[in-house]
Structure formats: C-alpha cells, structure tokens
Coordinates of C-alpha atoms and ligand atoms in Angstrom, one line a residue:
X21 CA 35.7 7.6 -1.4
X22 CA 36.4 11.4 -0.8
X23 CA 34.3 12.4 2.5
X24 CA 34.0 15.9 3.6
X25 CA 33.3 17.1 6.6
X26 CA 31.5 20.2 6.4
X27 CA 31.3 21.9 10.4
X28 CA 29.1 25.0 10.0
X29 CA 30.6 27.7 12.0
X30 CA 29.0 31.6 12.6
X31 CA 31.3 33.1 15.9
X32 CA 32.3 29.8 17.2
X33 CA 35.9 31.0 18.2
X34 CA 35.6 28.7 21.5
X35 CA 34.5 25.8 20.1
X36 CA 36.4 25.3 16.7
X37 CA 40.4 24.4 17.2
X38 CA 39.3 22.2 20.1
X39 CA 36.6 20.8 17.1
X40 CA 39.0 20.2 14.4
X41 CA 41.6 18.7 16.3
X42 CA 39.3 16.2 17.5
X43 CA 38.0 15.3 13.9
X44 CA 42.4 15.0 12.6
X45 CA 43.5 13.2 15.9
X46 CA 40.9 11.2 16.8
X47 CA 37.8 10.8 14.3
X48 CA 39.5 10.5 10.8
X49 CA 42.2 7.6 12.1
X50 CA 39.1 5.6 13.1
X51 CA 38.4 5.6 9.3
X52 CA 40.2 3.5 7.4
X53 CA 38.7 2.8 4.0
X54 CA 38.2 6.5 2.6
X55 CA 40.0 9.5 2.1
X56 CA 38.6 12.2 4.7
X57 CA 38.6 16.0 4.4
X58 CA 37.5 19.0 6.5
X59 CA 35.8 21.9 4.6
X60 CA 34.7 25.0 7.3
X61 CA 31.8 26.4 5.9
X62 CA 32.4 30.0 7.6
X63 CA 30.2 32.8 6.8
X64 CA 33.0 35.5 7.9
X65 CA 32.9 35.0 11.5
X66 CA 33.5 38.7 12.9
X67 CA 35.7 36.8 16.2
X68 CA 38.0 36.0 14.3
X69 CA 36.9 32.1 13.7
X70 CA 38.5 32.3 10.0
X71 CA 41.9 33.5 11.9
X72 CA 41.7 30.3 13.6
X73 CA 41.0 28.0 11.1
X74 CA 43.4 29.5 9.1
X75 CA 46.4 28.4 11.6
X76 CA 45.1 25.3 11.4
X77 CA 45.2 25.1 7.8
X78 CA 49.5 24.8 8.0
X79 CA 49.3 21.9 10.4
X80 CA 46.2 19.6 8.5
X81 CA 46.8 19.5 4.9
X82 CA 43.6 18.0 4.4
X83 CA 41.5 21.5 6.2
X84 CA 40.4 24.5 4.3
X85 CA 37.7 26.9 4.6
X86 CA 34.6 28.2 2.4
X87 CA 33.5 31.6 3.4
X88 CA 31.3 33.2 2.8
X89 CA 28.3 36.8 3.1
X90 CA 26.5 35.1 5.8
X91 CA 23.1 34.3 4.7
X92 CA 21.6 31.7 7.2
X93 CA 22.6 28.0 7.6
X94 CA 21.1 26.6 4.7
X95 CA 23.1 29.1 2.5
X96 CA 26.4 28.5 4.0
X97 CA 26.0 24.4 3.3
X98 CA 24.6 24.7 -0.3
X99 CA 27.6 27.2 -1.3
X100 CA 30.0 25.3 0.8
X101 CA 28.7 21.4 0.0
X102 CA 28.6 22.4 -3.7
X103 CA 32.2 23.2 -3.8
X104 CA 33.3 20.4 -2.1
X105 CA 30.7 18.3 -4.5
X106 CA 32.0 20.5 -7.8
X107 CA 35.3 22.0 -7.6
X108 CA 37.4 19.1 -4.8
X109 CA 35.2 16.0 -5.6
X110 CA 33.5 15.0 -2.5
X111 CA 31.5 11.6 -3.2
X112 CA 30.3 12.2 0.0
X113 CA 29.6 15.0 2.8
X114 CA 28.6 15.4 6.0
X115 CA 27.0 18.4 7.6
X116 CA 27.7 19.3 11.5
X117 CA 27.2 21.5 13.5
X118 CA 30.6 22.8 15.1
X119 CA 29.6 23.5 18.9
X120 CA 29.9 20.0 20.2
X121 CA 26.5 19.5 20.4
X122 CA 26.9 16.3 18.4
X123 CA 29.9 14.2 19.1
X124 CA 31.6 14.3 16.1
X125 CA 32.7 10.8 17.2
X126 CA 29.9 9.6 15.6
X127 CA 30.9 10.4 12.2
X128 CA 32.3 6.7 11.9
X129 CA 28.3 6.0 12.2
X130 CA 27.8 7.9 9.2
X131 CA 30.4 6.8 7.7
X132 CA 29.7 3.3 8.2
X133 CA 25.7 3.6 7.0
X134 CA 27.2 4.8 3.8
X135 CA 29.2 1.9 3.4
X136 CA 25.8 -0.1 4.0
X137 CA 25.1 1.5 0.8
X138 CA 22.6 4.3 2.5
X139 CA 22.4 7.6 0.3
X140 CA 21.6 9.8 3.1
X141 CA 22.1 9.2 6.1
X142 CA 20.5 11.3 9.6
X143 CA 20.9 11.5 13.1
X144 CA 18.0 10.4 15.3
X145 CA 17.4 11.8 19.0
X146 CA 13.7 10.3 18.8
X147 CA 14.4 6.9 18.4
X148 CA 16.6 3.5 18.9
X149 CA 18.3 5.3 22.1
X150 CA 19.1 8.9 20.6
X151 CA 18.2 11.9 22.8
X152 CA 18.0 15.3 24.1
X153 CA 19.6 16.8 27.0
X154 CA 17.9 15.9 30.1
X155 CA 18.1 19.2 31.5
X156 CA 16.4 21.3 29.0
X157 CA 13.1 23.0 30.5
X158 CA 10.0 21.3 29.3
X159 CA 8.4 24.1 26.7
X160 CA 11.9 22.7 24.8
X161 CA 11.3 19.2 25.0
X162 CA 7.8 19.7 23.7
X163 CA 8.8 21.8 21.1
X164 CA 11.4 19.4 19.7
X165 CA 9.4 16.8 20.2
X166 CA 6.1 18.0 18.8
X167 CA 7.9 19.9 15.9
X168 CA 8.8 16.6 14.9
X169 CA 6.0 14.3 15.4
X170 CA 4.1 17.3 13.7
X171 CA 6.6 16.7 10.5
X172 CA 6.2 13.0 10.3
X173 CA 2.3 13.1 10.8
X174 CA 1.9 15.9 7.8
X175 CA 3.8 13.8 5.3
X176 CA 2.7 10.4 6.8
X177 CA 6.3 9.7 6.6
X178 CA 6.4 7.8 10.3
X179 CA 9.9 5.8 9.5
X180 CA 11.7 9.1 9.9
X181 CA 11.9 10.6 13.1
X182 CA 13.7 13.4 13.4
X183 CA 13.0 15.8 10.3
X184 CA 15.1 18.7 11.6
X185 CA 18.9 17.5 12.6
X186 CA 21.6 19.0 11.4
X187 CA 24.0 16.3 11.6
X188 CA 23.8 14.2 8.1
X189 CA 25.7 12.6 5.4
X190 CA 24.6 13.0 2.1
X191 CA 26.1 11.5 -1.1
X192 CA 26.7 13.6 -3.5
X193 CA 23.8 12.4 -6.2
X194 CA 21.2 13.4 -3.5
X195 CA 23.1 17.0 -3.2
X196 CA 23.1 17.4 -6.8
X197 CA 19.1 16.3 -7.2
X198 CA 17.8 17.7 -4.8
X199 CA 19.8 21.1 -4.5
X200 CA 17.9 23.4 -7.3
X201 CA 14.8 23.1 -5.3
X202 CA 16.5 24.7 -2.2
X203 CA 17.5 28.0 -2.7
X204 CA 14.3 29.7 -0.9
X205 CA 14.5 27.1 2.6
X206 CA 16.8 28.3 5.7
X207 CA 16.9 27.7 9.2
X208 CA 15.1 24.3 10.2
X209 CA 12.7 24.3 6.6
X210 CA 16.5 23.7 5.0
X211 CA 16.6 20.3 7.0
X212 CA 13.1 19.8 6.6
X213 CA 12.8 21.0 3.3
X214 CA 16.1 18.7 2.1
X215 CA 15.0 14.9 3.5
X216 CA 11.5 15.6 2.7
X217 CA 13.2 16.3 -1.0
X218 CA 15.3 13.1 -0.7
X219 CA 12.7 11.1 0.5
X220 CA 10.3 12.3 -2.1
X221 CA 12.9 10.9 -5.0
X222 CA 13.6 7.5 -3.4
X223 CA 16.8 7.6 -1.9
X224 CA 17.7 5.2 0.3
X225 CA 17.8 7.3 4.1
X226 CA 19.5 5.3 7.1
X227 CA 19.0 6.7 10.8
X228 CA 21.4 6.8 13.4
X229 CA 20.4 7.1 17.3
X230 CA 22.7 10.0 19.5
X231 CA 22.8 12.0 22.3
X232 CA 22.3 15.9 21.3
X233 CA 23.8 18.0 24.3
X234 CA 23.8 21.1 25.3
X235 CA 26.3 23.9 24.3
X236 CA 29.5 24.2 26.9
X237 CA 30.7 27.3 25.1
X238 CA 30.0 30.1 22.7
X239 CA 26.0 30.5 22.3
X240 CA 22.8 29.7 20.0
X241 CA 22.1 31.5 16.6
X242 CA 19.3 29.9 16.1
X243 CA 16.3 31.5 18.0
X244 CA 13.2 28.8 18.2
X245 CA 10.4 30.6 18.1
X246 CA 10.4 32.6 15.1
X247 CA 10.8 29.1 13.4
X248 CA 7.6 27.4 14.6
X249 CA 5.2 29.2 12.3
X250 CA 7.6 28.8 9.6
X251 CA 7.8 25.2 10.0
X252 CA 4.2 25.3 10.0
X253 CA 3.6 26.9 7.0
X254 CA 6.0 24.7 5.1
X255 CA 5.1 22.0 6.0
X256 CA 1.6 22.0 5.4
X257 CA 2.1 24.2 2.4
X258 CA 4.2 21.5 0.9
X259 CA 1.7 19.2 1.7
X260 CA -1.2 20.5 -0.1
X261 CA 0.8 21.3 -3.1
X262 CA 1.6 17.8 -3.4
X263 CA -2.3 16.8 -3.5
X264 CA -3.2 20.1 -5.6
X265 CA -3.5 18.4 -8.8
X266 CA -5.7 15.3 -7.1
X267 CA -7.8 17.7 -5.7
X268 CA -8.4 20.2 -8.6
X269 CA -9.4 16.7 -10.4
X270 CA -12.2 15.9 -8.0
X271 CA -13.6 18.9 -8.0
X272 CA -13.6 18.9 -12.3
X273 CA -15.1 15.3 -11.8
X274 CA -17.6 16.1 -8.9
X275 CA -19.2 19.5 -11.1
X276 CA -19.2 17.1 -13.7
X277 CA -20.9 14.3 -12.6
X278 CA -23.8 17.7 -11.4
X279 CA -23.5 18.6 -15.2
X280 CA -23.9 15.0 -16.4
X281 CA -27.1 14.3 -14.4
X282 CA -28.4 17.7 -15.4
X283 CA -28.2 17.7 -19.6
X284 CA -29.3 14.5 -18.9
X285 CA -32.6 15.6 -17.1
X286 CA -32.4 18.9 -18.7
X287 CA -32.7 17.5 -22.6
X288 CA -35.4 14.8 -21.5
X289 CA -37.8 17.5 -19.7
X290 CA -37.3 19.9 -22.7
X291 CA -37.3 17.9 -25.5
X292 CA -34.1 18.0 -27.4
X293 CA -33.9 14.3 -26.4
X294 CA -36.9 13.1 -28.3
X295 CA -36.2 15.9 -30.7
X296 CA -33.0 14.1 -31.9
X297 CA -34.4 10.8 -30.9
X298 CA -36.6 11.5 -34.1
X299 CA -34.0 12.6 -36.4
X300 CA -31.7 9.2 -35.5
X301 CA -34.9 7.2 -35.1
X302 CA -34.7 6.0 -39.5
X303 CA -31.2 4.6 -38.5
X304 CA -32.7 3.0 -34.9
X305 CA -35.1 0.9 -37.6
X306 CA -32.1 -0.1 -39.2
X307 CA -30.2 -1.4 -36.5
X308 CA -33.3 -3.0 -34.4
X309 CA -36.4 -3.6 -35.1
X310 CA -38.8 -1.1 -32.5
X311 CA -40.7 1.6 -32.6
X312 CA -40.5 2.6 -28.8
X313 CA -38.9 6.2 -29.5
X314 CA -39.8 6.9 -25.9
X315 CA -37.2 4.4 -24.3
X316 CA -35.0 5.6 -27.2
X317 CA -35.3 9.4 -26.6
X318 CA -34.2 8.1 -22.5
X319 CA -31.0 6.5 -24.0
X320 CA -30.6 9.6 -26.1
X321 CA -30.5 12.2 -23.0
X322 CA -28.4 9.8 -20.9
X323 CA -25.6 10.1 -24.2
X324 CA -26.3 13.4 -24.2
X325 CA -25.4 13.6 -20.8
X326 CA -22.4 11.5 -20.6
X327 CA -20.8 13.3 -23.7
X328 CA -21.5 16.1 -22.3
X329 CA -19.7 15.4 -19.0
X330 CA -16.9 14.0 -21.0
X331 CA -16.3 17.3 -23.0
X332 CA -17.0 19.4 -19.9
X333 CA -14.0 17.4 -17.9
X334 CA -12.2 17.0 -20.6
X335 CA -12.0 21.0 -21.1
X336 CA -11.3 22.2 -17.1
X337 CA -8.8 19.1 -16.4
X338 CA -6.9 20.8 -19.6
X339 CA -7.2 24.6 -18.8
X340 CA -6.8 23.9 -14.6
X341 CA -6.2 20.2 -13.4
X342 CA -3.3 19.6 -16.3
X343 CA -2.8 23.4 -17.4
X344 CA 1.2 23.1 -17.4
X345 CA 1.2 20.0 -19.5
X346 CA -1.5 21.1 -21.9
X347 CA -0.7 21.7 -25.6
X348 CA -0.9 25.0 -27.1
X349 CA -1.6 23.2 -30.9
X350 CA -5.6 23.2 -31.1
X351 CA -4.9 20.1 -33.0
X352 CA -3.1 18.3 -31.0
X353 CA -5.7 19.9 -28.5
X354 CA -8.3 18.1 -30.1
X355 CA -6.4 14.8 -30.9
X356 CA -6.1 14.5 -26.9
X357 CA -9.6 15.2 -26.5
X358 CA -10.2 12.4 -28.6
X359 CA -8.3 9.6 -26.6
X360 CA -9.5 11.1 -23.5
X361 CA -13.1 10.2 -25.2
X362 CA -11.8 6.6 -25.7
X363 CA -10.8 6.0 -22.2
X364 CA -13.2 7.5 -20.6
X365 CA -15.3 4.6 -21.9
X366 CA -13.1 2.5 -19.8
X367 CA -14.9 4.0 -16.5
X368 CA -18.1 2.9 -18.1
X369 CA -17.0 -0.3 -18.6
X370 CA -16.0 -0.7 -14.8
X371 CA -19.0 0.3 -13.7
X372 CA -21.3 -2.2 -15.8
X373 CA -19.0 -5.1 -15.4
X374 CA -18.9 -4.4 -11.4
X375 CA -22.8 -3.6 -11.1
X376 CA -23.5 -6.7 -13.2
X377 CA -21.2 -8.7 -11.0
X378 CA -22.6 -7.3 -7.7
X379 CA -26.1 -7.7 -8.9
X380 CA -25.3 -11.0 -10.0
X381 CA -23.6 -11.8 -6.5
X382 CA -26.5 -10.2 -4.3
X383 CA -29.9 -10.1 -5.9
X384 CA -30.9 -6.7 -7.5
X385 CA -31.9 -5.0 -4.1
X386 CA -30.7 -5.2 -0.5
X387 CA -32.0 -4.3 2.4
X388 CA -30.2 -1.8 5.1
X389 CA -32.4 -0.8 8.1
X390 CA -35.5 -2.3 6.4
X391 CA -34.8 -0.3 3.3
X392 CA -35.1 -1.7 0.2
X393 CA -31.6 -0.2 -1.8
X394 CA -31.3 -1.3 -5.4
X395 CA -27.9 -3.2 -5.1
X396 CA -26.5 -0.7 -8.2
X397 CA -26.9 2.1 -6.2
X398 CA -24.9 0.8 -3.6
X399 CA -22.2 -1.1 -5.3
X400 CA -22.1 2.5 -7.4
X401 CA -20.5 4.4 -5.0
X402 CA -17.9 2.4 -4.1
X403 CA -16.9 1.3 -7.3
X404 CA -16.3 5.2 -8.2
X405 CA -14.6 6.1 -4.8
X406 CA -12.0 3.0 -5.4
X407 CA -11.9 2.0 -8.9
X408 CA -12.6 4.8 -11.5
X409 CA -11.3 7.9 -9.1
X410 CA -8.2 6.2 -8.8
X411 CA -8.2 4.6 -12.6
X412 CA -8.8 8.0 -14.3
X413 CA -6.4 9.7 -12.0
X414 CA -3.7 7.6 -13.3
X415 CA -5.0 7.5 -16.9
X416 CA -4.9 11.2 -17.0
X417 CA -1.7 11.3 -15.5
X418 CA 0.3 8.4 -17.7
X419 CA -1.5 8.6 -20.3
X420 CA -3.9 12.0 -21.8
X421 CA -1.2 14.5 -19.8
X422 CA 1.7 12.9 -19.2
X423 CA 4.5 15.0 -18.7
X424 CA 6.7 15.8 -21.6
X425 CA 10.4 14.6 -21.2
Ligands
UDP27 N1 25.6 28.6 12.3 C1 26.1 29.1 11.1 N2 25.5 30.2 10.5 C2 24.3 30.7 11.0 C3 23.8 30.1 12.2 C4 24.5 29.1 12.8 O1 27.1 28.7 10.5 O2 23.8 31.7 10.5 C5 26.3 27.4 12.8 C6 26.7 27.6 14.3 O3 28.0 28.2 14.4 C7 26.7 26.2 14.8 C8 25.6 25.5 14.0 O4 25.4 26.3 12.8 O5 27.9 25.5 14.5 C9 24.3 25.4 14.8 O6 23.9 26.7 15.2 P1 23.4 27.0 16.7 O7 24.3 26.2 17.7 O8 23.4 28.5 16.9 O9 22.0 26.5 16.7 P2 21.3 25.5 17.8 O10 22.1 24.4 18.0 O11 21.2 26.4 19.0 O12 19.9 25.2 17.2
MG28 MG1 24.0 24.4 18.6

C-alpha cells in the first residue's frame, strides 16, 4: 500500500527538519511491507517552514509539500489528504501533528492496525495506558478530560475515548465518504466532526494508547477556550439533528392520538355518529342480524376517529416528519396515503392481539395499590411505547418514505 504521512505544520521552523528526518531515518525503515511517503501540509508558514522543507525535498525523494492560504487545521488536511488521496494515490494517510507532541514512532502502530484490517485508526491518551503530560495544570487536565467524556456521553459512543486527537490513520474510502460533509468543521469539531462521521457509516475504528507530551519548541496555535462552546454546540447540535425526525414523529403521533379520542367523542356527543350510523344501518341488517344502532353508532365514532387520526398523521408526517422525501405528484401523493392506511391497520392488530393475550394471561383487571386497573389499559401503554412507536417508525421509514436512491 501507498501511506502518507501528512505532518500539519503553521510556523514550526524548530520542530520540522529534526521531524522529517526522524520519520526517513528512523520510522519508515521500521516499515517494511508498504511504500511510505511524506506530504507537509503547510499553510505558507511566514518563518520560513516551506524554505526548510523545501531543502529537504533534494535529499528524500519520497517528501513534498502541499501549501496552502491558511485556513485552520481542518482545511489544511482536507486540501492536503485529498491530493495525496486524488492526484499521488495514497491508499492510506495519516494525519500528525508536527511538534513532537506525538512520537511519530508510533506510526508503525498505525500502520500495523491497518494491516489488522482497521479503516481508521486513532490515538488514545484516555485509555489502555495512553496519557497526558503529567505536568499540565489541573483546569487542562479537566478540560481534556471532560471535553471528552462529554463527546462520548452525547453520542453514547463509550468504546471511543478520545474524540479530539489529531494523530490518525485513515484509509482512503473513509476520506473520500466522509469528506463532503466537512467543509464547515475546524479546529477540534474537524476531529470530532470526522470519527463521529466515520463511526456513523460503519467503519471499522481501532484505538491506539500514547503518551501526548508537551511542546519542547515553537508554541500552540490552537487556543482552548474559544473551542469549548464550539464543541458544545456541535456536539449537541449534531445530536438532536440525528433524533429530529423521531421526534417530529412523536409529536404528529401524540396530537394525533388527542385528535383521535376527540372526533371520536366529538361525533358521538353531537350526533354525526348515529347520524351515519342510520344511513349505513340497511347494510348493518345485511351483514348481521341487530337492530342495536346505539352500540353501532359507538363503533361508528370510534372509525370515525381512527380514520381520522390516520389522515391527520398521515398529512403532518408528509408535509413535516418526511417533508424531504415527500412526492410532489398528488397522485402518487394519494397512492402513499393509501398504503399508509393499510399498515396503519398493522398497529391495530398489535394492540388487539397483545391486549387479548395479556387479558388472557392475567384476568381482565389487576390490581395496583388496591386499585382495580382494567388489564387493557395497562398492557396499552406499553405495547405502544415498545411495539407500535418503534413498528411505525420503521414502517414509515422503510417502507411509506423511504428514501429515494
Ligand atoms: N497547525 C496548522 N495550522 C493551524 C494550526 C496548527 O498546521 O492553523 C499545526 C501546528 O503547526 C502543529 C499542529 O497543527 O503541527 C497542532 O497545532 P498546535 O500544536 O498549535 O496545537 P496544540 O497541540 O497546542 O493543540
Ligand atoms: Mg501541539
């Protein structure tokens, strides 16, 4: 395979000869089974970084530079990864910082988690041994710490531990998935915003545990603070636009289940009900043999109100829940509404077969705290909550609005 190396570098005129030589004499004849490379990703380095590199270049034939209008980190990696991915490649590179902070020793690590068959593979300093420098005051161990923890509790994601690394190895399928999504993420949310982009899509992510030092020359671009609100906001911002849809689709299905119990109510109390329970009752004779027009005027209103929560769901889950994969054919339109009709009998079938089960199973009341609870009611709740919530969810999404290829 074809591995770049990709050091970022912005002003690191003390750290980078010493940084590349290291890479050529003493990490790349480590590794034996691939071809490696050095790409700088240099976003014209006003002391004279380029110069350097550039010196360099006569002695490695396997070094060249990217540069670059300097327009944060994440920039400088997507510009400079994509050429190594695009125009040289690069089956595989690896992002890292160029000021010794990581020992680029570890690279056979990476190198050797990719063999493993990882797609993306991250430093750890929070776990299996890895670690930040002992000597850094405590409000900057919290905040790495807690930044972190923060990251893995908001996307319940507790197998990866450290969210905002810069030293990884990505292959170049995740690159090309997962880089038209990233054009609006620098500073940390560009690490964030990348794994959680990976992860999201399935790739395979290994971890390895190292010591992250502190700088010995040249100094910090990155200021800390300004970044903790942004994290913040991304993070959780991401978040809830992943559960948007769910939650638009219980609030459609909580108004109407109001609406369903209210046309229901609403047409026995003024009449309709029995009014149409009139009209239909000729074909009621035919069918069954009654005349109780009372019990059938009930059934009537509770139709009345299930249609009716049917069409009202079916409407708001196609303008607002489903709105970008709704048709703009009214026919088609109405075709959907149709099948969404059909299954929506599915939910009632749920419900009767698990009430008739329960009822069955526990006697038709039960009592809780001396109260005497018809068992429907209570088998009702959860059968919604954890059957037909989840059911129509997925029916809606697979099936009435699935998205168009
Ligand atoms: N860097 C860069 N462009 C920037 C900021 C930083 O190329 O706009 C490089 C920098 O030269 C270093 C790495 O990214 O190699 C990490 O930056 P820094 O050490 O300033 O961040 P810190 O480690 O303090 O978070
Ligand atoms: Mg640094």
């Amino acid at each position: 395979m074809k591995i770049f190396v990709i050091p970022a570098t912005y002003n690191e005129k003390d750290n980078i000869e010493k940084f590349i030589t290291v890479l050529e004499e003493e990490v790349f004849p480590r590794i034996k089974d691939h071809e490696m490379y050095i790409l700088v990703a240099d976003d014209y380095s006003p002391d004279g970084t380029g110069d350097i590199i550039k010196s360099l270049m006569k002695k490695y034939k396997n070094l060249d530079m990217n540069q670059g209008e300097r327009k944060g980190l994440g920039a400088a990696y997507l510009r400079t990864m994509g050429e190594a991915i695009e125009k040289r490649g690069a089956d595989v590179v690896i992002e890292i910082d160029a000021d010794f902070q990581f020992d680029p020793h570890d690279i056979v690590k990476f190198v050797k988690k990719i063999d493993e068959g990882y797609d993306m593979v991250i430093q750890t300093r929070y776990s299996g041994g890895g670690s930040i420098p002992e000597n850094w005051p405590l409000q900057r161990k919290m905040f790495s710490i807690t930044a972190n923890l923060f990251v893995r509790t908001v996307f319940t994601k507790f197998s990866i531990h450290d969210w905002t690394g810069g030293f990884r190895a990505i292959r170049k399928e995740v690159f090309l998935k997962v880089r038209p999504e990233m054009a609006n993420f620098g500073g940390y949310i560009f690490q964030i915003a990348f794994l959680h982009k990976a992860v999201r899509d399935g790739y395979k992510i290994g971890e390895v545990p190292l010591h992250f030092s502190d700088r010995k020359l040249g100094s910090s671009k990155i200021a800390s603070f300004s970044y903790i609100m942004d994290v913040l906001r991304f993070v959780i911002f991401t978040r809830l636009k992943e559960f948007e849809r769910f939650i638009k689709f219980l609030i459609v299905g909580g108004t109407g289940f109001i609406i369903q119990l209210a046309l229901q109510e609403g047409s026995y109390y003024t009449g309709v009900a029995s009014f149409l329970a009139v009209l239909l009752h000729p074909l009621l004779t035919v069918l069954v043999h009654t005349s109780d027009t009372v019990a059938f005027a009930n059934g009537v209103a509770a139709g009345i109100g299930a249609e009716g929560a049917i069409l009202f769901n079916f409407t708001l889950n196609n303008l607002w829940t489903f709105h970008d994969r709704a048709h703009s054919n009214i026919f088609q339109t109405i075709k959907r509404g149709i099948t969404f009709n059909l299954t929506s009998f599915g939910a009632v079938i749920v419900q009767f077969l698990a009430i008739w089960i329960g009822v069955l199973a526990f006697g038709p009341a039960t009592t809780i705290f001396s109260f005497h609870i018809p068992t429907r009611d209570i088998i009702l709740v959860p059968t919604i909550a954890f059957i037909v919530i989840p059911m129509n969810y997925l029916i809606y999404n697979k099936i009435i609005w699935k998205k168009k290829k």
